Structure formats: C-alpha cells, structure tokens
Amino acid sequence: MYKNFFPNTHIYVLAPLAGFTDLPFRSVVKKFGADLTVSEMISSNALVYGSKKTLQMLQKSPLEDPYSVQIAGAKVDIVKGAVEILNDQDGIDIIDLNCGCPVPKVVSHGSGSSLLKDLPLMGNIIKTIKDTSNKPLTSVKIRLGFEDKNHIDIAKIVEDNGADFLAVHGRTRAGKFKAPVDYDAIKEIKEAVNIPVIANGDIDSFEKAQWVLEHTGCDGVMIGRGAVGNPWIFHQLKSGTKEVDITVRYEIIMEHYDRMIEFYGERGVAMFRKHVHTYSKGYKGASKLREEVNHLSDPLAFREVLDQFFKNGECVI
C-alpha cells in the first residue's frame, strides 16, 4: 500500500510547521518537488467541537496528492471523534498522529510529545485511528523519548498498533529544537522496525539530506524549518542536483506570492513580508528591499517590487 503512494526510491516530505506550512506554501513545494505535504497540526478537540478555523485548516491544494492531515490529541474518544469527522472529508490520504510536538501548551494537555510518557495510551490512540479511519494510510510523528531516549520501545509500539509508516525527529522532548540531532538513533529505529521510516531534524541543505538518507538508511526525509526561505530544497532533491538556477528561485518565490494573494486576498501582502525577509537573504540590496516592502500594502505594487528584485537581482550565495 505504501509503495503505491510513494514510488520513488526515497520520498521527500514537507513537515508541519505552524505559521509557515499553510496551503499556499504547501502547494508551492508540492509543485516544485515535494512528494508529500502535511497539514499544520490540528487539535482533535477543536475538530470535535466544530471550530470553523480548524475546519478551514483542512483545505488543500489540488496539487496536494497525496495529502496528510496531522492531528493531536490525548483522549481516545476525542481522537476517534476527530477521525470520524475527517472520514467525511474528501482528498485526505493519510491521518498522522503527532507524538512529537514539544510546545508547552500542547504537552500540558497531554498531547504531542507528552504521549511518549504513556506508551500504552499512545498505542491505544494509534490503534483507534487505524481502526476508525477510512483513509488509506495511518502514520505517526515521534521523538526519541520525553526526558530520556527509549526510541526503540516507542517505534515498536507505533508499528505494533498498525501505523503504516513513521517519521522520527531525532531529539527527545527535553532536547526541544536545540540539542544535537541523534541520527544514529534514527538509524537504530529504521533497523528495528519493518515499516518505512522518515528522518527529520535539522535537515537544512541538499548535502545534509543526502547524508542523512545514506547514514540512517531511511526511506525518506521530512524537512520543516530547513524549507523556510529555502523551498527549492525539494527541487534539488527531486532533480538530484545541488545547483539551483536563479530563474528557478525567482519562479518559486513569485508562485508563492501569487498563491498567498489567491488564498488570503489583500491580507496575504502583510503575511508575505516575513517570507521576503528569508527569500532575500544572500541577495544584493536585500535590506533595502525589506525596508521597501514593509511600507507596501497594495498587492499589485508589492508584486511589481518583488518581480523586479528577484527577476533582475543578483544572488551572491
């Protein structure tokens, strides 16, 4: 079943990242090389209680095929109810359970990486998703442990309760996003289970992704923060080349802007400013561009400035 979705030797996945991996960004990386995109993390409680904002987060681009929706939850009955709601949504191929988020407000509710402290509960929730879902695949995103590493036990629970594949962030919850990523531990998980494993954590360049795949033996890589300001990393991986022509960068940046305006309307201008700051790194005149766009609110005027800068600008990276 898994190989029907991902026929390549390796798969390249855009990780969920709150505030960044919205529909416009996902559609861009999908168009330019990502094999799989995942929704921003969605609260099972919010789904069950009918949050309109949460239901809106389920929207996907026509390009997103396959498409995964990631949910978080700590109560079996609530998660089951959330899955039943997702069952009525077309276009979802995978339901992913978040067992890795280290953010205090998520952990304090027993969700995310907090589930790593209660493996029987985690296993029960995974099994509930698998048994309830009418979607083709179930996956799980994990860390190596909560305070200490017990990554093999965690991975075995994921496999034994029916998950079709798993993604591993190579830190414990205590390590948050600062501790060194333990790629050896990810490799140990890959060797310990019979389901596909996707490596995640500090993969921020074409070379790093290639090294992680070779070192861990994993079936793919999941890239989140490493794709912000650098979405062409998926183009690099897909094409198998380190070089990214400046015209490709230009095409990707302008595609992203156009999709933001299409999805958010005029509000997309202000929202895109943070992306301009990351996209312009390494370009001559970047600070002047950032200052200029901070004072623009008209979508057409904003686009003209971007178009001129990135089409004719000189990237010195």
PDB file of C-alpha atoms in Angstrom:
ATOM      1  CA  MET A   1       0.000   0.000   0.000  1.00  0.00           C
ATOM      2  CA  TYR A   2       2.797   2.425   0.974  1.00  0.00           C
ATOM      3  CA  LYS A   3       4.673   1.984  -2.299  1.00  0.00           C
ATOM      4  CA  ASN A   4       1.504   2.745  -4.253  1.00  0.00           C
ATOM      5  CA  PHE A   5       1.656   6.228  -2.774  1.00  0.00           C
ATOM      6  CA  PHE A   6       5.410   6.756  -2.883  1.00  0.00           C
ATOM      7  CA  PRO A   7       7.004   5.015  -5.838  1.00  0.00           C
ATOM      8  CA  ASN A   8      10.405   6.761  -5.639  1.00  0.00           C
ATOM      9  CA  THR A   9      13.481   5.261  -4.038  1.00  0.00           C
ATOM     10  CA  HIS A  10      13.254   7.968  -1.363  1.00  0.00           C
ATOM     11  CA  ILE A  11      10.404  10.304  -0.502  1.00  0.00           C
ATOM     12  CA  TYR A  12      10.669  13.970   0.370  1.00  0.00           C
ATOM     13  CA  VAL A  13       8.134  15.310   2.862  1.00  0.00           C
ATOM     14  CA  LEU A  14       7.290  18.833   3.984  1.00  0.00           C
ATOM     15  CA  ALA A  15       6.912  18.793   7.763  1.00  0.00           C
ATOM     16  CA  PRO A  16       4.033  20.594   9.502  1.00  0.00           C
ATOM     17  CA  LEU A  17       5.223  23.973  10.767  1.00  0.00           C
ATOM     18  CA  ALA A  18       2.748  26.329  12.428  1.00  0.00           C
ATOM     19  CA  GLY A  19       2.554  29.694  10.726  1.00  0.00           C
ATOM     20  CA  PHE A  20       4.519  28.623   7.673  1.00  0.00           C
ATOM     21  CA  THR A  21       3.227  25.434   6.045  1.00  0.00           C
ATOM     22  CA  ASP A  22      -0.158  26.824   5.097  1.00  0.00           C
ATOM     23  CA  LEU A  23      -1.922  25.900   1.852  1.00  0.00           C
ATOM     24  CA  PRO A  24      -0.016  28.376  -0.368  1.00  0.00           C
ATOM     25  CA  PHE A  25       3.400  27.224   0.852  1.00  0.00           C
ATOM     26  CA  ARG A  26       2.458  23.545   0.631  1.00  0.00           C
ATOM     27  CA  SER A  27       1.190  23.967  -2.929  1.00  0.00           C
ATOM     28  CA  VAL A  28       4.472  25.581  -3.969  1.00  0.00           C
ATOM     29  CA  VAL A  29       6.761  22.903  -2.551  1.00  0.00           C
ATOM     30  CA  LYS A  30       4.464  20.235  -3.967  1.00  0.00           C
ATOM     31  CA  LYS A  31       4.670  21.786  -7.412  1.00  0.00           C
ATOM     32  CA  PHE A  32       8.445  22.016  -7.247  1.00  0.00           C
ATOM     33  CA  GLY A  33       9.384  18.623  -5.845  1.00  0.00           C
ATOM     34  CA  ALA A  34       7.890  17.519  -2.511  1.00  0.00           C
ATOM     35  CA  ASP A  35       6.309  14.058  -2.616  1.00  0.00           C
ATOM     36  CA  LEU A  36       4.082  14.537   0.416  1.00  0.00           C
ATOM     37  CA  THR A  37       2.666  17.562   2.214  1.00  0.00           C
ATOM     38  CA  VAL A  38       1.161  17.556   5.696  1.00  0.00           C
ATOM     39  CA  SER A  39      -1.361  19.979   7.167  1.00  0.00           C
ATOM     40  CA  GLU A  40      -0.446  22.184  10.083  1.00  0.00           C
ATOM     41  CA  MET A  41      -1.105  20.313  13.344  1.00  0.00           C
ATOM     42  CA  ILE A  42      -4.832  20.180  14.068  1.00  0.00           C
ATOM     43  CA  SER A  43      -6.371  19.802  17.505  1.00  0.00           C
ATOM     44  CA  SER A  44      -8.705  16.828  17.805  1.00  0.00           C
ATOM     45  CA  ASN A  45     -10.677  18.754  20.417  1.00  0.00           C
ATOM     46  CA  ALA A  46     -11.145  21.689  18.046  1.00  0.00           C
ATOM     47  CA  LEU A  47     -12.330  19.357  15.294  1.00  0.00           C
ATOM     48  CA  VAL A  48     -14.825  17.612  17.538  1.00  0.00           C
ATOM     49  CA  TYR A  49     -16.194  20.884  18.857  1.00  0.00           C
ATOM     50  CA  GLY A  50     -16.690  22.232  15.344  1.00  0.00           C
ATOM     51  CA  SER A  51     -14.137  25.049  15.211  1.00  0.00           C
ATOM     52  CA  LYS A  52     -14.626  26.811  11.851  1.00  0.00           C
ATOM     53  CA  LYS A  53     -10.994  27.951  11.843  1.00  0.00           C
ATOM     54  CA  THR A  54      -9.843  24.367  12.347  1.00  0.00           C
ATOM     55  CA  LEU A  55     -12.089  23.029   9.596  1.00  0.00           C
ATOM     56  CA  GLN A  56     -10.660  25.711   7.296  1.00  0.00           C
ATOM     57  CA  MET A  57      -7.166  24.374   8.026  1.00  0.00           C
ATOM     58  CA  LEU A  58      -8.160  21.120   6.314  1.00  0.00           C
ATOM     59  CA  GLN A  59      -8.308  22.835   2.935  1.00  0.00           C
ATOM     60  CA  LYS A  60      -5.794  21.529   0.410  1.00  0.00           C
ATOM     61  CA  SER A  61      -4.448  22.492  -2.967  1.00  0.00           C
ATOM     62  CA  PRO A  62      -5.419  20.335  -5.966  1.00  0.00           C
ATOM     63  CA  LEU A  63      -1.676  19.683  -6.295  1.00  0.00           C
ATOM     64  CA  GLU A  64      -1.548  18.000  -2.880  1.00  0.00           C
ATOM     65  CA  ASP A  65      -1.889  14.390  -3.856  1.00  0.00           C
ATOM     66  CA  PRO A  66      -1.195  12.519  -1.662  1.00  0.00           C
ATOM     67  CA  TYR A  67      -2.152  14.682   1.316  1.00  0.00           C
ATOM     68  CA  SER A  68      -1.748  14.024   5.028  1.00  0.00           C
ATOM     69  CA  VAL A  69      -3.655  15.633   7.898  1.00  0.00           C
ATOM     70  CA  GLN A  70      -1.850  15.694  11.229  1.00  0.00           C
ATOM     71  CA  ILE A  71      -3.910  15.600  14.403  1.00  0.00           C
ATOM     72  CA  ALA A  72      -3.004  15.934  18.076  1.00  0.00           C
ATOM     73  CA  GLY A  73      -4.980  14.500  20.947  1.00  0.00           C
ATOM     74  CA  ALA A  74      -4.698  12.807  24.315  1.00  0.00           C
ATOM     75  CA  LYS A  75      -8.107  11.154  24.784  1.00  0.00           C
ATOM     76  CA  VAL A  76      -9.124   8.082  22.828  1.00  0.00           C
ATOM     77  CA  ASP A  77     -12.771   9.069  22.460  1.00  0.00           C
ATOM     78  CA  ILE A  78     -11.944  12.603  21.304  1.00  0.00           C
ATOM     79  CA  VAL A  79      -9.404  11.349  18.766  1.00  0.00           C
ATOM     80  CA  LYS A  80     -11.935   8.813  17.497  1.00  0.00           C
ATOM     81  CA  GLY A  81     -14.484  11.598  17.056  1.00  0.00           C
ATOM     82  CA  ALA A  82     -11.942  13.700  15.173  1.00  0.00           C
ATOM     83  CA  VAL A  83     -11.148  10.814  12.835  1.00  0.00           C
ATOM     84  CA  GLU A  84     -14.854  10.278  12.164  1.00  0.00           C
ATOM     85  CA  ILE A  85     -15.084  13.928  11.084  1.00  0.00           C
ATOM     86  CA  LEU A  86     -12.047  13.504   8.826  1.00  0.00           C
ATOM     87  CA  ASN A  87     -13.678  10.414   7.324  1.00  0.00           C
ATOM     88  CA  ASP A  88     -16.275  12.728   5.777  1.00  0.00           C
ATOM     89  CA  GLN A  89     -13.603  14.936   4.195  1.00  0.00           C
ATOM     90  CA  ASP A  90     -12.556  14.062   0.661  1.00  0.00           C
ATOM     91  CA  GLY A  91      -8.963  14.318  -0.534  1.00  0.00           C
ATOM     92  CA  ILE A  92      -7.217  13.114   2.617  1.00  0.00           C
ATOM     93  CA  ASP A  93      -4.967  10.100   2.083  1.00  0.00           C
ATOM     94  CA  ILE A  94      -3.189   9.872   5.438  1.00  0.00           C
ATOM     95  CA  ILE A  95      -4.075  10.639   9.045  1.00  0.00           C
ATOM     96  CA  ASP A  96      -0.940  11.369  11.057  1.00  0.00           C
ATOM     97  CA  LEU A  97      -0.778  11.398  14.860  1.00  0.00           C
ATOM     98  CA  ASN A  98       1.538  13.959  16.401  1.00  0.00           C
ATOM     99  CA  CYS A  99       3.569  12.403  19.208  1.00  0.00           C
ATOM    100  CA  GLY A 100       6.462  14.828  18.915  1.00  0.00           C
ATOM    101  CA  CYS A 101       5.391  18.435  19.469  1.00  0.00           C
ATOM    102  CA  PRO A 102       7.404  19.833  22.440  1.00  0.00           C
ATOM    103  CA  VAL A 103       5.458  23.108  22.848  1.00  0.00           C
ATOM    104  CA  PRO A 104       4.357  23.515  26.500  1.00  0.00           C
ATOM    105  CA  LYS A 105       0.709  24.383  25.744  1.00  0.00           C
ATOM    106  CA  VAL A 106       0.399  21.150  23.724  1.00  0.00           C
ATOM    107  CA  VAL A 107       2.302  18.985  26.224  1.00  0.00           C
ATOM    108  CA  SER A 108       0.323  20.386  29.170  1.00  0.00           C
ATOM    109  CA  HIS A 109      -2.858  18.977  27.610  1.00  0.00           C
ATOM    110  CA  GLY A 110      -1.281  15.519  27.347  1.00  0.00           C
ATOM    111  CA  SER A 111      -0.881  15.748  23.563  1.00  0.00           C
ATOM    112  CA  GLY A 112       2.160  15.820  21.295  1.00  0.00           C
ATOM    113  CA  SER A 113       5.340  14.510  22.877  1.00  0.00           C
ATOM    114  CA  SER A 114       3.513  14.069  26.205  1.00  0.00           C
ATOM    115  CA  LEU A 115       2.184  10.774  24.780  1.00  0.00           C
ATOM    116  CA  LEU A 116       5.758   9.444  24.877  1.00  0.00           C
ATOM    117  CA  LYS A 117       5.367   9.244  28.660  1.00  0.00           C
ATOM    118  CA  ASP A 118       2.422   6.844  28.340  1.00  0.00           C
ATOM    119  CA  LEU A 119       3.153   4.309  25.624  1.00  0.00           C
ATOM    120  CA  PRO A 120       0.070   2.142  26.279  1.00  0.00           C
ATOM    121  CA  LEU A 121      -2.138   5.219  25.777  1.00  0.00           C
ATOM    122  CA  MET A 122      -0.171   6.216  22.683  1.00  0.00           C
ATOM    123  CA  GLY A 123      -0.603   2.717  21.276  1.00  0.00           C
ATOM    124  CA  ASN A 124      -4.325   2.753  22.042  1.00  0.00           C
ATOM    125  CA  ILE A 125      -4.761   6.066  20.229  1.00  0.00           C
ATOM    126  CA  ILE A 126      -2.828   4.823  17.185  1.00  0.00           C
ATOM    127  CA  LYS A 127      -4.926   1.654  17.060  1.00  0.00           C
ATOM    128  CA  THR A 128      -8.112   3.721  17.382  1.00  0.00           C
ATOM    129  CA  ILE A 129      -7.095   5.888  14.443  1.00  0.00           C
ATOM    130  CA  LYS A 130      -6.225   2.840  12.351  1.00  0.00           C
ATOM    131  CA  ASP A 131      -9.476   1.050  13.193  1.00  0.00           C
ATOM    132  CA  THR A 132     -11.690   4.134  12.729  1.00  0.00           C
ATOM    133  CA  SER A 133     -10.144   5.792   9.698  1.00  0.00           C
ATOM    134  CA  ASN A 134     -11.420   5.185   6.176  1.00  0.00           C
ATOM    135  CA  LYS A 135      -8.254   6.713   4.729  1.00  0.00           C
ATOM    136  CA  PRO A 136      -5.644   4.512   3.038  1.00  0.00           C
ATOM    137  CA  LEU A 137      -2.786   5.150   5.489  1.00  0.00           C
ATOM    138  CA  THR A 138      -2.079   5.949   9.138  1.00  0.00           C
ATOM    139  CA  SER A 139       1.228   7.458  10.227  1.00  0.00           C
ATOM    140  CA  VAL A 140       2.844   8.756  13.405  1.00  0.00           C
ATOM    141  CA  LYS A 141       5.388  11.509  14.104  1.00  0.00           C
ATOM    142  CA  ILE A 142       7.586  10.770  17.125  1.00  0.00           C
ATOM    143  CA  ARG A 143      10.630  11.940  19.032  1.00  0.00           C
ATOM    144  CA  LEU A 144      13.265   9.734  20.655  1.00  0.00           C
ATOM    145  CA  GLY A 145      11.668   9.963  24.086  1.00  0.00           C
ATOM    146  CA  PHE A 146      10.416  12.515  26.581  1.00  0.00           C
ATOM    147  CA  GLU A 147      13.264  13.135  29.033  1.00  0.00           C
ATOM    148  CA  ASP A 148      15.444  10.167  28.081  1.00  0.00           C
ATOM    149  CA  LYS A 149      15.698   8.103  24.925  1.00  0.00           C
ATOM    150  CA  ASN A 150      13.548   4.989  24.634  1.00  0.00           C
ATOM    151  CA  HIS A 151      13.191   5.253  20.884  1.00  0.00           C
ATOM    152  CA  ILE A 152      13.115   1.553  20.059  1.00  0.00           C
ATOM    153  CA  ASP A 153      10.238   0.924  22.502  1.00  0.00           C
ATOM    154  CA  ILE A 154       8.340   3.884  21.038  1.00  0.00           C
ATOM    155  CA  ALA A 155       8.872   2.760  17.442  1.00  0.00           C
ATOM    156  CA  LYS A 156       7.770  -0.790  18.253  1.00  0.00           C
ATOM    157  CA  ILE A 157       4.544   0.500  19.808  1.00  0.00           C
ATOM    158  CA  VAL A 158       3.890   2.545  16.672  1.00  0.00           C
ATOM    159  CA  GLU A 159       4.440  -0.481  14.444  1.00  0.00           C
ATOM    160  CA  ASP A 160       2.556  -2.962  16.636  1.00  0.00           C
ATOM    161  CA  ASN A 161      -0.571  -0.774  16.694  1.00  0.00           C
ATOM    162  CA  GLY A 162      -0.953  -0.618  12.954  1.00  0.00           C
ATOM    163  CA  ALA A 163       0.794   2.512  11.699  1.00  0.00           C
ATOM    164  CA  ASP A 164       1.835   2.214   8.062  1.00  0.00           C
ATOM    165  CA  PHE A 165       4.907   4.402   8.474  1.00  0.00           C
ATOM    166  CA  LEU A 166       6.505   6.782  10.947  1.00  0.00           C
ATOM    167  CA  ALA A 167       8.542   9.978  10.948  1.00  0.00           C
ATOM    168  CA  VAL A 168      11.246  10.454  13.578  1.00  0.00           C
ATOM    169  CA  HIS A 169      12.505  13.776  14.890  1.00  0.00           C
ATOM    170  CA  GLY A 170      15.938  12.893  16.242  1.00  0.00           C
ATOM    171  CA  ARG A 171      15.692  14.614  19.615  1.00  0.00           C
ATOM    172  CA  THR A 172      13.901  13.930  22.891  1.00  0.00           C
ATOM    173  CA  ARG A 173      11.238  16.338  24.073  1.00  0.00           C
ATOM    174  CA  ALA A 174      13.778  17.691  26.556  1.00  0.00           C
ATOM    175  CA  GLY A 175      16.046  18.490  23.607  1.00  0.00           C
ATOM    176  CA  LYS A 176      13.341  20.652  22.005  1.00  0.00           C
ATOM    177  CA  PHE A 177      14.926  22.220  18.888  1.00  0.00           C
ATOM    178  CA  LYS A 178      18.391  22.983  20.276  1.00  0.00           C
ATOM    179  CA  ALA A 179      20.033  19.678  21.207  1.00  0.00           C
ATOM    180  CA  PRO A 180      22.112  17.892  18.553  1.00  0.00           C
ATOM    181  CA  VAL A 181      20.024  15.565  16.393  1.00  0.00           C
ATOM    182  CA  ASP A 182      20.837  11.897  17.063  1.00  0.00           C
ATOM    183  CA  TYR A 183      20.906  10.402  13.581  1.00  0.00           C
ATOM    184  CA  ASP A 184      22.360   7.174  14.971  1.00  0.00           C
ATOM    185  CA  ALA A 185      19.162   6.686  16.980  1.00  0.00           C
ATOM    186  CA  ILE A 186      17.071   7.264  13.856  1.00  0.00           C
ATOM    187  CA  LYS A 187      19.170   4.606  12.131  1.00  0.00           C
ATOM    188  CA  GLU A 188      18.519   2.223  15.042  1.00  0.00           C
ATOM    189  CA  ILE A 189      14.780   2.732  14.646  1.00  0.00           C
ATOM    190  CA  LYS A 190      14.999   2.038  10.926  1.00  0.00           C
ATOM    191  CA  GLU A 191      16.806  -1.232  11.668  1.00  0.00           C
ATOM    192  CA  ALA A 192      14.337  -2.222  14.403  1.00  0.00           C
ATOM    193  CA  VAL A 193      11.011  -1.932  12.565  1.00  0.00           C
ATOM    194  CA  ASN A 194       9.566  -3.282   9.332  1.00  0.00           C
ATOM    195  CA  ILE A 195       7.552  -0.224   8.345  1.00  0.00           C
ATOM    196  CA  PRO A 196       9.028   2.729   6.398  1.00  0.00           C
ATOM    197  CA  VAL A 197      10.828   5.378   8.449  1.00  0.00           C
ATOM    198  CA  ILE A 198      11.261   9.041   7.534  1.00  0.00           C
ATOM    199  CA  ALA A 199      14.109  11.015   9.152  1.00  0.00           C
ATOM    200  CA  ASN A 200      13.533  14.531  10.499  1.00  0.00           C
ATOM    201  CA  GLY A 201      15.564  17.156  12.306  1.00  0.00           C
ATOM    202  CA  ASP A 202      17.996  19.890  11.171  1.00  0.00           C
ATOM    203  CA  ILE A 203      17.879  18.863   7.514  1.00  0.00           C
ATOM    204  CA  ASP A 204      18.610  22.257   6.008  1.00  0.00           C
ATOM    205  CA  SER A 205      20.514  21.611   2.788  1.00  0.00           C
ATOM    206  CA  PHE A 206      20.716  19.278  -0.185  1.00  0.00           C
ATOM    207  CA  GLU A 207      24.004  17.862   1.117  1.00  0.00           C
ATOM    208  CA  LYS A 208      22.628  17.282   4.609  1.00  0.00           C
ATOM    209  CA  ALA A 209      19.558  15.491   3.253  1.00  0.00           C
ATOM    210  CA  GLN A 210      21.740  13.222   1.118  1.00  0.00           C
ATOM    211  CA  TRP A 211      23.970  12.436   4.095  1.00  0.00           C
ATOM    212  CA  VAL A 212      21.020  11.695   6.403  1.00  0.00           C
ATOM    213  CA  LEU A 213      19.486   9.297   3.875  1.00  0.00           C
ATOM    214  CA  GLU A 214      22.781   7.464   3.469  1.00  0.00           C
ATOM    215  CA  HIS A 215      23.656   7.415   7.177  1.00  0.00           C
ATOM    216  CA  THR A 216      20.277   6.306   8.517  1.00  0.00           C
ATOM    217  CA  GLY A 217      19.123   4.106   5.640  1.00  0.00           C
ATOM    218  CA  CYS A 218      15.705   5.747   5.981  1.00  0.00           C
ATOM    219  CA  ASP A 219      13.019   5.708   3.310  1.00  0.00           C
ATOM    220  CA  GLY A 220      12.842   9.469   3.118  1.00  0.00           C
ATOM    221  CA  VAL A 221      13.434  12.792   4.811  1.00  0.00           C
ATOM    222  CA  MET A 222      10.984  15.264   6.342  1.00  0.00           C
ATOM    223  CA  ILE A 223      12.001  18.916   6.148  1.00  0.00           C
ATOM    224  CA  GLY A 224      10.342  21.757   8.067  1.00  0.00           C
ATOM    225  CA  ARG A 225      12.378  24.777   9.173  1.00  0.00           C
ATOM    226  CA  GLY A 226      15.016  23.896   6.568  1.00  0.00           C
ATOM    227  CA  ALA A 227      12.482  24.655   3.839  1.00  0.00           C
ATOM    228  CA  VAL A 228      11.558  28.133   5.124  1.00  0.00           C
ATOM    229  CA  GLY A 229      13.289  30.598   2.826  1.00  0.00           C
ATOM    230  CA  ASN A 230      14.661  27.575   1.009  1.00  0.00           C
ATOM    231  CA  PRO A 231      11.696  25.718  -0.550  1.00  0.00           C
ATOM    232  CA  TRP A 232      13.832  24.866  -3.575  1.00  0.00           C
ATOM    233  CA  ILE A 233      15.494  22.198  -1.414  1.00  0.00           C
ATOM    234  CA  PHE A 234      12.744  19.885  -2.691  1.00  0.00           C
ATOM    235  CA  HIS A 235      13.591  20.828  -6.273  1.00  0.00           C
ATOM    236  CA  GLN A 236      17.233  19.992  -5.528  1.00  0.00           C
ATOM    237  CA  LEU A 237      16.373  16.608  -4.049  1.00  0.00           C
ATOM    238  CA  LYS A 238      13.942  15.736  -6.807  1.00  0.00           C
ATOM    239  CA  SER A 239      16.355  16.718  -9.572  1.00  0.00           C
ATOM    240  CA  GLY A 240      19.349  15.251  -7.755  1.00  0.00           C
ATOM    241  CA  THR A 241      21.470  18.352  -8.148  1.00  0.00           C
ATOM    242  CA  LYS A 242      22.857  20.844  -5.664  1.00  0.00           C
ATOM    243  CA  GLU A 243      22.685  23.787  -8.050  1.00  0.00           C
ATOM    244  CA  VAL A 244      19.523  25.886  -8.205  1.00  0.00           C
ATOM    245  CA  ASP A 245      19.342  28.302 -11.104  1.00  0.00           C
ATOM    246  CA  ILE A 246      18.379  31.821 -10.072  1.00  0.00           C
ATOM    247  CA  THR A 247      15.454  31.684 -12.516  1.00  0.00           C
ATOM    248  CA  VAL A 248      14.064  28.688 -10.606  1.00  0.00           C
ATOM    249  CA  ARG A 249      14.334  30.613  -7.326  1.00  0.00           C
ATOM    250  CA  TYR A 250      12.512  33.520  -8.964  1.00  0.00           C
ATOM    251  CA  GLU A 251       9.764  31.251 -10.281  1.00  0.00           C
ATOM    252  CA  ILE A 252       9.230  29.617  -6.880  1.00  0.00           C
ATOM    253  CA  ILE A 253       9.157  32.922  -4.975  1.00  0.00           C
ATOM    254  CA  MET A 254       6.656  34.514  -7.339  1.00  0.00           C
ATOM    255  CA  GLU A 255       4.495  31.380  -7.368  1.00  0.00           C
ATOM    256  CA  HIS A 256       4.414  31.508  -3.564  1.00  0.00           C
ATOM    257  CA  TYR A 257       3.376  35.158  -3.558  1.00  0.00           C
ATOM    258  CA  ASP A 258       0.641  34.608  -6.121  1.00  0.00           C
ATOM    259  CA  ARG A 259      -0.775  31.682  -4.159  1.00  0.00           C
ATOM    260  CA  MET A 260      -0.743  33.765  -0.942  1.00  0.00           C
ATOM    261  CA  ILE A 261      -2.802  36.544  -2.563  1.00  0.00           C
ATOM    262  CA  GLU A 262      -5.108  33.999  -4.156  1.00  0.00           C
ATOM    263  CA  PHE A 263      -5.778  32.330  -0.794  1.00  0.00           C
ATOM    264  CA  TYR A 264      -5.699  35.249   1.663  1.00  0.00           C
ATOM    265  CA  GLY A 265      -6.566  38.247  -0.533  1.00  0.00           C
ATOM    266  CA  GLU A 266      -5.005  41.578   0.444  1.00  0.00           C
ATOM    267  CA  ARG A 267      -4.111  40.174   3.880  1.00  0.00           C
ATOM    268  CA  GLY A 268      -1.572  37.998   2.067  1.00  0.00           C
ATOM    269  CA  VAL A 269       0.632  41.051   1.437  1.00  0.00           C
ATOM    270  CA  ALA A 270       1.390  41.608   5.115  1.00  0.00           C
ATOM    271  CA  MET A 271       1.721  37.867   5.682  1.00  0.00           C
ATOM    272  CA  PHE A 272       4.261  37.544   2.880  1.00  0.00           C
ATOM    273  CA  ARG A 273       6.662  40.107   4.356  1.00  0.00           C
ATOM    274  CA  LYS A 274       8.238  37.503   6.635  1.00  0.00           C
ATOM    275  CA  HIS A 275       8.884  35.338   3.571  1.00  0.00           C
ATOM    276  CA  VAL A 276      10.511  38.256   1.722  1.00  0.00           C
ATOM    277  CA  HIS A 277      12.946  38.576   4.629  1.00  0.00           C
ATOM    278  CA  THR A 278      14.035  34.948   4.296  1.00  0.00           C
ATOM    279  CA  TYR A 279      13.942  34.741   0.500  1.00  0.00           C
ATOM    280  CA  SER A 280      16.130  37.820   0.063  1.00  0.00           C
ATOM    281  CA  LYS A 281      18.989  36.570   2.232  1.00  0.00           C
ATOM    282  CA  GLY A 282      22.113  36.412   0.099  1.00  0.00           C
ATOM    283  CA  TYR A 283      20.861  38.944  -2.447  1.00  0.00           C
ATOM    284  CA  LYS A 284      22.495  42.310  -3.037  1.00  0.00           C
ATOM    285  CA  GLY A 285      20.191  45.079  -1.844  1.00  0.00           C
ATOM    286  CA  ALA A 286      18.197  42.763   0.456  1.00  0.00           C
ATOM    287  CA  SER A 287      17.967  45.228   3.349  1.00  0.00           C
ATOM    288  CA  LYS A 288      16.656  47.950   1.036  1.00  0.00           C
ATOM    289  CA  LEU A 289      14.028  45.540  -0.332  1.00  0.00           C
ATOM    290  CA  ARG A 290      12.870  44.591   3.161  1.00  0.00           C
ATOM    291  CA  GLU A 291      12.502  48.211   4.134  1.00  0.00           C
ATOM    292  CA  GLU A 292      10.533  48.965   0.966  1.00  0.00           C
ATOM    293  CA  VAL A 293       8.038  46.104   1.260  1.00  0.00           C
ATOM    294  CA  ASN A 294       7.360  46.932   4.906  1.00  0.00           C
ATOM    295  CA  HIS A 295       5.609  50.069   3.653  1.00  0.00           C
ATOM    296  CA  LEU A 296       3.602  48.482   0.843  1.00  0.00           C
ATOM    297  CA  SER A 297       0.099  47.075   1.191  1.00  0.00           C
ATOM    298  CA  ASP A 298      -1.228  47.074  -2.372  1.00  0.00           C
ATOM    299  CA  PRO A 299      -0.928  43.555  -3.848  1.00  0.00           C
ATOM    300  CA  LEU A 300      -0.008  44.741  -7.360  1.00  0.00           C
ATOM    301  CA  ALA A 301       2.569  47.268  -6.197  1.00  0.00           C
ATOM    302  CA  PHE A 302       4.051  44.696  -3.834  1.00  0.00           C
ATOM    303  CA  ARG A 303       4.251  42.153  -6.644  1.00  0.00           C
ATOM    304  CA  GLU A 304       5.959  44.605  -9.012  1.00  0.00           C
ATOM    305  CA  VAL A 305       8.691  45.269  -6.451  1.00  0.00           C
ATOM    306  CA  LEU A 306       9.215  41.539  -5.858  1.00  0.00           C
ATOM    307  CA  ASP A 307       9.180  40.779  -9.554  1.00  0.00           C
ATOM    308  CA  GLN A 308      11.793  43.385 -10.362  1.00  0.00           C
ATOM    309  CA  PHE A 309      14.047  42.457  -7.459  1.00  0.00           C
ATOM    310  CA  PHE A 310      14.076  38.684  -7.810  1.00  0.00           C
ATOM    311  CA  LYS A 311      13.999  38.627 -11.616  1.00  0.00           C
ATOM    312  CA  ASN A 312      16.861  41.082 -12.030  1.00  0.00           C
ATOM    313  CA  GLY A 313      18.539  40.870  -8.625  1.00  0.00           C
ATOM    314  CA  GLU A 314      21.912  39.297  -8.051  1.00  0.00           C
ATOM    315  CA  CYS A 315      22.086  36.368  -5.660  1.00  0.00           C
ATOM    316  CA  VAL A 316      25.551  36.222  -4.124  1.00  0.00           C
ATOM    317  CA  ILE A 317      25.098  32.983  -2.158  1.00  0.00           C
TER     318      ILE A 317
END
